Short mmCIF file of C-alpha atoms in Angstrom, two decimals:
data_model
loop_
_atom_site.label_atom_id
_atom_site.label_comp_id
_atom_site.label_asym_id
_atom_site.label_seq_id
_atom_site.Cartn_x
_atom_site.Cartn_y
_atom_site.Cartn_z
CA UNK A 1 -0.29 0.17 -0.02
CA UNK A 2 2.35 2.61 0.72
CA UNK A 3 3.87 4.80 -1.82
CA UNK A 4 7.36 5.09 -2.51
CA UNK A 5 9.11 7.61 0.33
CA UNK A 6 12.64 8.81 1.21
CA UNK A 7 14.09 10.28 3.99
CA UNK A 8 17.59 11.79 4.78
CA UNK A 9 20.80 11.15 2.62
CA UNK A 10 20.80 8.79 -0.03
CA UNK A 11 23.42 7.71 -2.72
CA UNK A 12 22.61 8.19 -6.22
CA UNK A 13 22.49 4.65 -7.01
CA UNK A 14 21.97 1.52 -4.94
CA UNK A 15 24.75 -0.84 -4.05
CA UNK A 16 27.27 1.63 -4.63
CA UNK A 17 30.00 3.15 -2.21
CA UNK A 18 28.38 5.69 0.35
CA UNK A 19 31.19 7.17 2.38
CA UNK A 20 30.93 9.26 5.69
CA UNK A 21 32.99 12.42 5.71
CA UNK A 22 35.97 10.49 7.29
CA UNK A 23 36.08 8.25 4.15
CA UNK A 24 34.27 5.18 5.86
CA UNK A 25 31.30 3.88 4.65
CA UNK A 26 28.15 3.56 5.45
CA UNK A 27 26.54 0.52 6.16
CA UNK A 28 23.48 -0.48 3.38
CA UNK A 29 20.59 -2.74 4.61
CA UNK A 30 18.09 -4.42 2.64
CA UNK A 31 14.73 -4.93 4.53
CA UNK A 32 12.76 -7.06 2.23
CA UNK A 33 9.80 -8.95 2.10
CA UNK A 34 7.93 -12.27 0.92
CA UNK A 35 11.94 -12.82 0.09
CA UNK A 36 13.03 -10.06 -2.80
CA UNK A 37 10.01 -10.44 -4.36
CA UNK A 38 7.39 -7.91 -2.61
CA UNK A 39 7.85 -4.61 -0.54
CA UNK A 40 11.07 -3.55 0.38
CA UNK A 41 13.42 -0.40 1.36
CA UNK A 42 17.03 0.11 1.34
CA UNK A 43 18.14 1.61 4.47
CA UNK A 44 21.81 3.40 4.92
CA UNK A 45 23.21 2.82 8.89
CA UNK A 46 25.75 5.22 10.92
CA UNK A 47 27.09 1.13 11.22
CA UNK A 48 26.30 -1.96 10.90
CA UNK A 49 23.53 -3.38 11.85
CA UNK A 50 24.65 -6.37 13.30
CA UNK A 51 26.69 -5.61 16.17
CA UNK A 52 25.74 -7.93 19.38
CA UNK A 53 26.91 -7.53 22.41
CA UNK A 54 24.78 -10.04 24.63
CA UNK A 55 21.98 -11.93 23.94
CA UNK A 56 19.72 -12.87 26.94
CA UNK A 57 17.20 -15.79 27.48
CA UNK A 58 14.25 -15.66 25.96
CA UNK A 59 10.65 -15.89 27.21
CA UNK A 60 7.09 -16.54 26.72
CA UNK A 61 4.04 -14.30 25.53
CA UNK A 62 2.38 -16.90 23.66
CA UNK A 63 -1.30 -16.65 24.57
CA UNK A 64 -3.08 -18.83 27.03
CA UNK A 65 -6.00 -20.34 25.39
CA UNK A 66 -9.15 -21.14 27.72
CA UNK A 67 -11.40 -21.58 25.34
CA UNK A 68 -10.52 -23.55 22.13
CA UNK A 69 -13.45 -24.57 20.47
CA UNK A 70 -17.20 -22.73 21.19
CA UNK A 71 -20.31 -21.64 19.35
CA UNK A 72 -21.42 -18.56 21.63
CA UNK A 73 -21.80 -14.97 20.77
CA UNK A 74 -19.41 -13.35 23.12
CA UNK A 75 -18.82 -9.87 24.68
CA UNK A 76 -15.67 -8.53 26.36
CA UNK A 77 -15.28 -5.35 28.42
CA UNK A 78 -12.23 -4.20 27.07
CA UNK A 79 -11.82 -1.34 29.43
CA UNK A 80 -12.11 -3.39 32.08
CA UNK A 81 -8.32 -4.31 31.28
CA UNK A 82 -6.20 -2.58 34.08
CA UNK A 83 -3.66 -0.11 32.92
CA UNK A 84 -0.05 -1.17 33.48
CA UNK A 85 3.13 0.95 33.32
CA UNK A 86 5.23 -1.23 30.69
CA UNK A 87 3.90 -1.25 27.08
CA UNK A 88 4.62 -4.92 26.07
CA UNK A 89 3.58 -6.02 29.66
CA UNK A 90 0.26 -3.77 29.10
CA UNK A 91 -0.19 -5.72 25.81
CA UNK A 92 -3.32 -8.97 26.62
CA UNK A 93 -4.28 -11.07 23.74
CA UNK A 94 -7.58 -11.91 23.99
CA UNK A 95 -8.86 -13.67 20.24
CA UNK A 96 -6.25 -15.36 18.42
CA UNK A 97 -6.10 -18.08 15.47
CA UNK A 98 -2.94 -18.94 13.43
CA UNK A 99 -3.50 -15.68 11.05
CA UNK A 100 -3.80 -12.79 13.48
CA UNK A 101 -3.85 -11.86 17.38
CA UNK A 102 -6.11 -9.36 18.67
CA UNK A 103 -4.85 -7.23 21.77
CA UNK A 104 -6.07 -4.82 24.55
CA UNK A 105 -3.39 -2.63 25.77
CA UNK A 106 -3.35 0.38 28.62
CA UNK A 107 0.20 0.99 28.62
CA UNK A 108 0.85 4.25 31.24
CA UNK A 109 4.36 4.90 30.40
CA UNK A 110 6.70 5.58 26.98
CA UNK A 111 8.90 2.97 26.12
CA UNK A 112 12.37 4.48 27.45
CA UNK A 113 14.51 1.54 28.45
CA UNK A 114 13.91 -0.31 25.70
CA UNK A 115 13.06 -1.03 21.80
CA UNK A 116 10.59 -3.54 20.18
CA UNK A 117 10.46 -5.52 17.29
CA UNK A 118 7.92 -7.94 16.09
CA UNK A 119 9.29 -10.22 13.76
CA UNK A 120 6.58 -12.44 13.40
CA UNK A 121 3.96 -10.24 12.48
CA UNK A 122 2.72 -7.11 10.86
CA UNK A 123 1.08 -4.78 13.48
CA UNK A 124 -2.30 -2.42 13.41
CA UNK A 125 -2.27 -0.26 16.35
CA UNK A 126 -5.49 1.72 16.99
CA UNK A 127 -5.27 4.12 19.27
CA UNK A 128 -8.41 4.28 21.03
CA UNK A 129 -7.37 7.02 24.14
CA UNK A 130 -4.09 8.73 24.07
CA UNK A 131 -1.51 10.91 21.78
CA UNK A 132 1.88 10.55 21.52
CA UNK A 133 4.69 9.72 18.89
CA UNK A 134 5.60 6.04 17.20
CA UNK A 135 9.67 6.50 16.88
CA UNK A 136 11.50 4.12 14.08
CA UNK A 137 14.69 4.49 12.26
CA UNK A 138 12.72 5.39 9.24
CA UNK A 139 11.56 8.95 11.03
CA UNK A 140 8.49 9.52 13.79
CA UNK A 141 4.53 9.21 12.97
CA UNK A 142 2.66 11.76 15.58
CA UNK A 143 -0.69 9.76 16.73
CA UNK A 144 -3.74 10.78 18.15
CA UNK A 145 -7.23 9.49 18.63
CA UNK A 146 -8.31 7.26 16.05
CA UNK A 147 -5.38 6.46 14.12
CA UNK A 148 -4.30 3.21 12.83
CA UNK A 149 -0.58 2.85 12.99
CA UNK A 150 0.94 0.05 10.80
CA UNK A 151 3.91 -1.03 11.51
CA UNK A 152 5.74 -3.70 9.29
CA UNK A 153 7.32 -6.90 10.80
CA UNK A 154 11.05 -6.23 11.20
CA UNK A 155 10.31 -2.84 12.56
CA UNK A 156 12.17 -1.70 15.61
CA UNK A 157 10.62 1.16 16.88
CA UNK A 158 9.49 3.00 20.36
CA UNK A 159 6.22 4.07 21.62
CA UNK A 160 6.40 7.46 23.20
CA UNK A 161 2.76 8.65 24.70
CA UNK A 162 1.80 12.29 25.86
CA UNK A 163 0.39 11.42 29.03
CA UNK A 164 -0.49 8.04 30.87
CA UNK A 165 -4.24 7.83 29.89
CA UNK A 166 -3.70 5.85 26.76
CA UNK A 167 -5.92 2.53 25.20
CA UNK A 168 -5.11 0.60 22.43
CA UNK A 169 -6.64 -1.86 20.32
CA UNK A 170 -3.85 -4.03 18.40
CA UNK A 171 -3.85 -6.65 15.80
CA UNK A 172 -0.69 -8.50 14.88
CA UNK A 173 -1.27 -10.09 11.18
CA UNK A 174 1.40 -13.11 10.06
CA UNK A 175 0.71 -12.17 6.53
CA UNK A 176 1.31 -8.77 5.07
CA UNK A 177 -1.21 -6.00 5.81
CA UNK A 178 -2.11 -4.35 2.57
CA UNK A 179 -5.34 -1.85 1.62
CA UNK A 180 -8.34 -3.94 -0.32
CA UNK A 181 -6.98 -4.84 -3.75
CA UNK A 182 -9.99 -3.82 -5.55
CA UNK A 183 -9.31 -0.68 -4.24
CA UNK A 184 -5.93 -0.32 -6.23
CA UNK A 185 -5.40 -0.42 -9.50
CA UNK A 186 -2.54 -2.62 -11.34
CA UNK A 187 0.26 -0.12 -10.39
CA UNK A 188 -1.46 -0.28 -6.59
CA UNK A 189 -2.67 3.14 -7.04
CA UNK A 190 -6.15 3.58 -4.97
CA UNK A 191 -8.48 4.33 -7.31
CA UNK A 192 -11.03 6.92 -7.60
CA UNK A 193 -14.03 4.28 -5.38
CA UNK A 194 -11.53 3.79 -2.90
CA UNK A 195 -13.06 5.26 0.54
CA UNK A 196 -9.49 6.96 1.17
CA UNK A 197 -6.51 7.79 -1.05
CA UNK A 198 -2.99 8.50 -0.57
CA UNK A 199 -3.32 11.83 0.55
CA UNK A 200 -4.91 10.39 3.97
CA UNK A 201 -1.63 8.13 4.35
CA UNK A 202 0.66 9.77 7.36
CA UNK A 203 4.07 8.59 6.30
CA UNK A 204 7.47 8.73 8.85
CA UNK A 205 8.74 12.28 9.02
CA UNK A 206 11.35 13.98 11.15
CA UNK A 207 14.54 11.49 10.65
CA UNK A 208 16.31 11.66 13.70
CA UNK A 209 20.13 9.87 13.34
CA UNK A 210 21.56 8.66 16.40
CA UNK A 211 25.26 8.15 16.14
CA UNK A 212 25.52 6.42 19.04
CA UNK A 213 27.67 3.61 20.90
CA UNK A 214 26.30 1.74 23.83
CA UNK A 215 24.16 -0.69 25.36
CA UNK A 216 20.90 -0.28 23.57
CA UNK A 217 18.06 -2.96 24.61
CA UNK A 218 16.19 -4.46 21.94
CA UNK A 219 13.15 -7.08 22.39
CA UNK A 220 12.45 -9.03 19.51
CA UNK A 221 9.63 -11.09 19.35
CA UNK A 222 9.63 -14.51 17.13
CA UNK A 223 7.39 -17.61 17.36
CA UNK A 224 5.68 -16.09 20.88
CA UNK A 225 8.80 -15.76 22.63
CA UNK A 226 10.89 -12.54 23.64
CA UNK A 227 14.82 -12.57 22.68
CA UNK A 228 16.12 -9.86 25.07
CA UNK A 229 18.97 -8.55 22.65
CA UNK A 230 21.76 -6.07 23.49
CA UNK A 231 23.41 -4.19 20.54
CA UNK A 232 26.34 -2.27 20.51
CA UNK A 233 24.89 0.99 18.40
CA UNK A 234 21.70 2.64 18.58
CA UNK A 235 19.25 1.03 16.27
CA UNK A 236 17.89 4.32 14.80
CA UNK A 237 21.45 5.58 13.25
CA UNK A 238 19.58 5.67 9.88
CA UNK A 239 21.26 8.25 7.74
CA UNK A 240 18.71 8.07 5.22
CA UNK A 241 16.47 5.48 3.08
CA UNK A 242 14.32 5.18 0.25
CA UNK A 243 11.44 2.45 -0.75
CA UNK A 244 7.97 1.29 -0.18
CA UNK A 245 8.61 -0.71 3.50
CA UNK A 246 8.24 1.63 5.93
CA UNK A 247 5.15 2.00 8.88
CA UNK A 248 2.46 4.93 8.42
CA UNK A 249 -0.63 5.83 9.50
CA UNK A 250 -4.23 6.12 9.00
CA UNK A 251 -7.11 8.00 10.76
CA UNK A 252 -10.51 6.63 11.02
CA UNK A 253 -11.55 9.93 10.66
CA UNK A 254 -10.51 9.79 6.90
CA UNK A 255 -11.98 7.03 5.88
CA UNK A 256 -15.21 8.40 4.14
CA UNK A 257 -17.81 6.12 4.30
CA UNK A 258 -19.67 4.38 0.90
CA UNK A 259 -23.65 4.67 1.15
CA UNK A 260 -26.06 3.61 -1.16
CA UNK A 261 -30.30 4.04 -1.13
CA UNK A 262 -30.63 0.50 0.66
CA UNK A 263 -28.54 -1.11 3.30
CA UNK A 264 -24.64 -1.57 2.40
CA UNK A 265 -22.88 -5.27 3.14
CA UNK A 266 -19.68 -4.93 5.58
CA UNK A 267 -17.34 -4.63 2.44
CA UNK A 268 -18.07 -1.22 1.78
CA UNK A 269 -16.42 -0.80 5.11
CA UNK A 270 -13.23 -2.64 4.55
CA UNK A 271 -10.24 -0.88 5.42
CA UNK A 272 -7.16 -3.25 4.96
CA UNK A 273 -6.66 -7.13 4.45
CA UNK A 274 -4.54 -9.85 5.56
CA UNK A 275 -4.37 -13.71 4.63
CA UNK A 276 -7.99 -14.91 5.96
CA UNK A 277 -9.16 -11.84 7.31
CA UNK A 278 -10.15 -7.85 6.58
CA UNK A 279 -10.33 -5.27 8.66
CA UNK A 280 -13.25 -2.78 8.40
CA UNK A 281 -14.18 0.80 9.60
CA UNK A 282 -17.42 1.87 10.89
CA UNK A 283 -17.83 5.71 10.96
CA UNK A 284 -20.57 8.52 11.02
CA UNK A 285 -22.35 8.24 7.89
CA UNK A 286 -25.67 8.84 6.37
CA UNK A 287 -28.44 6.04 6.70
CA UNK A 288 -29.83 4.43 3.62
CA UNK A 289 -32.13 6.82 1.58
CA UNK A 290 -34.78 4.60 -0.28
CA UNK A 291 -38.22 5.67 1.16
CA UNK A 292 -39.12 2.19 2.51
CA UNK A 293 -35.26 1.52 3.62
CA UNK A 294 -34.39 0.12 6.91
CA UNK A 295 -31.17 1.75 8.35
CA UNK A 296 -30.61 -1.36 10.97
CA UNK A 297 -28.30 -4.05 9.83
CA UNK A 298 -30.47 -7.70 8.48
CA UNK A 299 -30.10 -10.62 10.41
CA UNK A 300 -27.13 -12.63 8.95
CA UNK A 301 -25.30 -15.81 9.34
CA UNK A 302 -21.94 -16.12 9.34
CA UNK A 303 -21.06 -19.44 7.10
CA UNK A 304 -17.35 -18.94 6.75
CA UNK A 305 -16.24 -16.59 9.42
CA UNK A 306 -15.98 -15.23 12.81
CA UNK A 307 -17.20 -11.40 13.12
CA UNK A 308 -15.32 -9.02 15.37
CA UNK A 309 -16.50 -5.95 16.75
CA UNK A 310 -14.81 -3.00 18.80
CA UNK A 311 -16.74 -0.32 19.87
CA UNK A 312 -15.08 2.98 19.92
CA UNK A 313 -17.60 5.70 20.02
CA UNK A 314 -20.68 6.93 19.41
CA UNK A 315 -24.49 5.73 19.28
CA UNK A 316 -24.93 1.94 17.96
CA UNK A 317 -28.55 1.83 16.54
CA UNK A 318 -28.10 -2.00 16.23
CA UNK A 319 -26.96 -2.75 19.75
CA UNK A 320 -28.11 -1.97 23.40
CA UNK A 321 -26.32 -1.44 26.61
CA UNK A 322 -22.99 -0.82 23.98
CA UNK A 323 -19.77 0.72 26.49
CA UNK A 324 -16.31 2.09 25.09
CA UNK A 325 -13.98 -0.55 24.56
CA UNK A 326 -16.26 -3.45 24.12
CA UNK A 327 -15.89 -6.33 22.04
CA UNK A 328 -18.44 -8.51 20.36
CA UNK A 329 -17.56 -12.13 18.91
CA UNK A 330 -20.05 -13.29 16.64
CA UNK A 331 -18.69 -16.95 15.82
CA UNK A 332 -19.43 -18.59 12.24
CA UNK A 333 -22.15 -21.11 12.47
CA UNK A 334 -24.82 -19.07 13.96
CA UNK A 335 -26.76 -16.20 13.19
CA UNK A 336 -26.93 -12.41 14.63
CA UNK A 337 -28.43 -9.09 14.06
CA UNK A 338 -29.90 -6.36 15.87
CA UNK A 339 -31.47 -6.36 18.91
CA UNK A 340 -34.35 -7.08 19.39
CA UNK A 341 -36.24 -3.34 19.33
CA UNK A 342 -33.91 -1.90 17.26
CA UNK A 343 -35.01 -2.62 13.70
CA UNK A 344 -38.18 -0.42 14.06
CA UNK A 345 -36.65 2.25 15.93
CA UNK A 346 -34.14 2.82 13.08
CA UNK A 347 -36.65 3.35 10.51
CA UNK A 348 -36.42 7.26 9.94
CA UNK A 349 -33.13 7.91 10.89
CA UNK A 350 -31.26 9.80 8.69
CA UNK A 351 -27.86 9.32 10.12
CA UNK A 352 -25.61 7.73 12.45
CA UNK A 353 -22.66 8.78 14.98
CA UNK A 354 -21.25 5.44 15.68
CA UNK A 355 -17.37 4.49 15.19
CA UNK A 356 -15.99 0.90 15.54
CA UNK A 357 -13.66 -1.30 14.21
CA UNK A 358 -14.54 -4.67 12.92
CA UNK A 359 -12.46 -7.85 12.08
CA UNK A 360 -13.40 -10.83 9.94
CA UNK A 361 -11.62 -13.60 10.30
CA UNK A 362 -11.86 -16.71 8.00
CA UNK A 363 -10.52 -19.14 10.65
CA UNK A 364 -12.41 -19.76 14.03
CA UNK A 365 -10.80 -17.33 16.82
CA UNK A 366 -9.93 -18.96 20.08
CA UNK A 367 -10.51 -17.07 23.56
CA UNK A 368 -7.46 -16.82 25.80
CA UNK A 369 -7.16 -16.54 29.93
CA UNK A 370 -6.92 -12.93 29.32
CA UNK A 371 -10.27 -12.97 27.49
CA UNK A 372 -12.21 -15.10 29.90
CA UNK A 373 -11.09 -12.41 32.69
CA UNK A 374 -13.26 -9.46 31.10
CA UNK A 375 -15.93 -11.17 29.50
CA UNK A 376 -19.84 -10.61 29.69
CA UNK A 377 -21.17 -14.38 30.31
CA UNK A 378 -24.84 -13.24 29.90
CA UNK A 379 -24.28 -11.41 26.24
CA UNK A 380 -25.63 -14.43 24.35
CA UNK A 381 -28.93 -13.84 26.01
CA UNK A 382 -29.16 -10.13 24.95
CA UNK A 383 -31.37 -11.12 22.13
CA UNK A 384 -34.49 -12.26 24.33
CA UNK A 385 -37.81 -10.64 23.32
#
């Protein structure tokens, strides 16, 4: 999805001599995906990115499965996840399968004494509450309420928060995160009917080159383990870089809804895709304008996929007793739909102010022990007349 971008100083030709003022070479690094056949960037470091001083013992952060198989409409009260000081420790995986992990986090503190790299998954960090800066070697991205931060696997980063009040909804994807294929032309450009375009993409800015030696802790995640590495040089020693592989951001508030005379199906809300799942954005929009339209969604059966909704803000006309940070999981195999009374109530309404993130995975999700701790056990009964 990202367009070509470049920051800092780079040589005129790739894989050629690029020297420091003292005559020594800068260290070139190719950061490539799917071998050498997909997106990549070329990075120029003050020092080789390979100077490892010590390696600590890895420890597990693998989600602990509490409910592997189930057929129950489920709701999790996300804001019941207690805030914690540390960013990584605050991340609580709640719904997982072999394609993605969904986590909630409420970190109080910025990352100051270590850096983090997810080597097994792209990350989409949705900012529900809080402001700050995503800091990487590629440059910095300021974030605020409603931003999706898309962090490709292998990116070393720090999260710098402005205050202690932060709520994050995090998706780890074991395949690349992309803009929906149907919104891109053969060259990758977003087309006219896309609900967002390249102007809406926030790319890294303000490249800060850290030409520093010392002991720099980088916690690297791979296959459910965290490996503590100590490197001898600062990981943000980028002199310059160019390419298509870098972190970027999109605000849910810049997603332009697609509406119609009759109720539009969920794919019109699609924002990103990965292998075997999609991510959608529900934003304030005009309701259907056929004179006999029913704005509330119809009952539907998820035959091939689960459905996850993360409620962000606003008034959800198809649900009752919805709170911010609530997650609903409607598993494939049984129908779900609007709560009793909401269909009739929706008729005649012209618009909605709802804000939500939806994920449709095409493999069943499992609930973790952290999910069970915040479950509303009676949610499945909420359709009773």
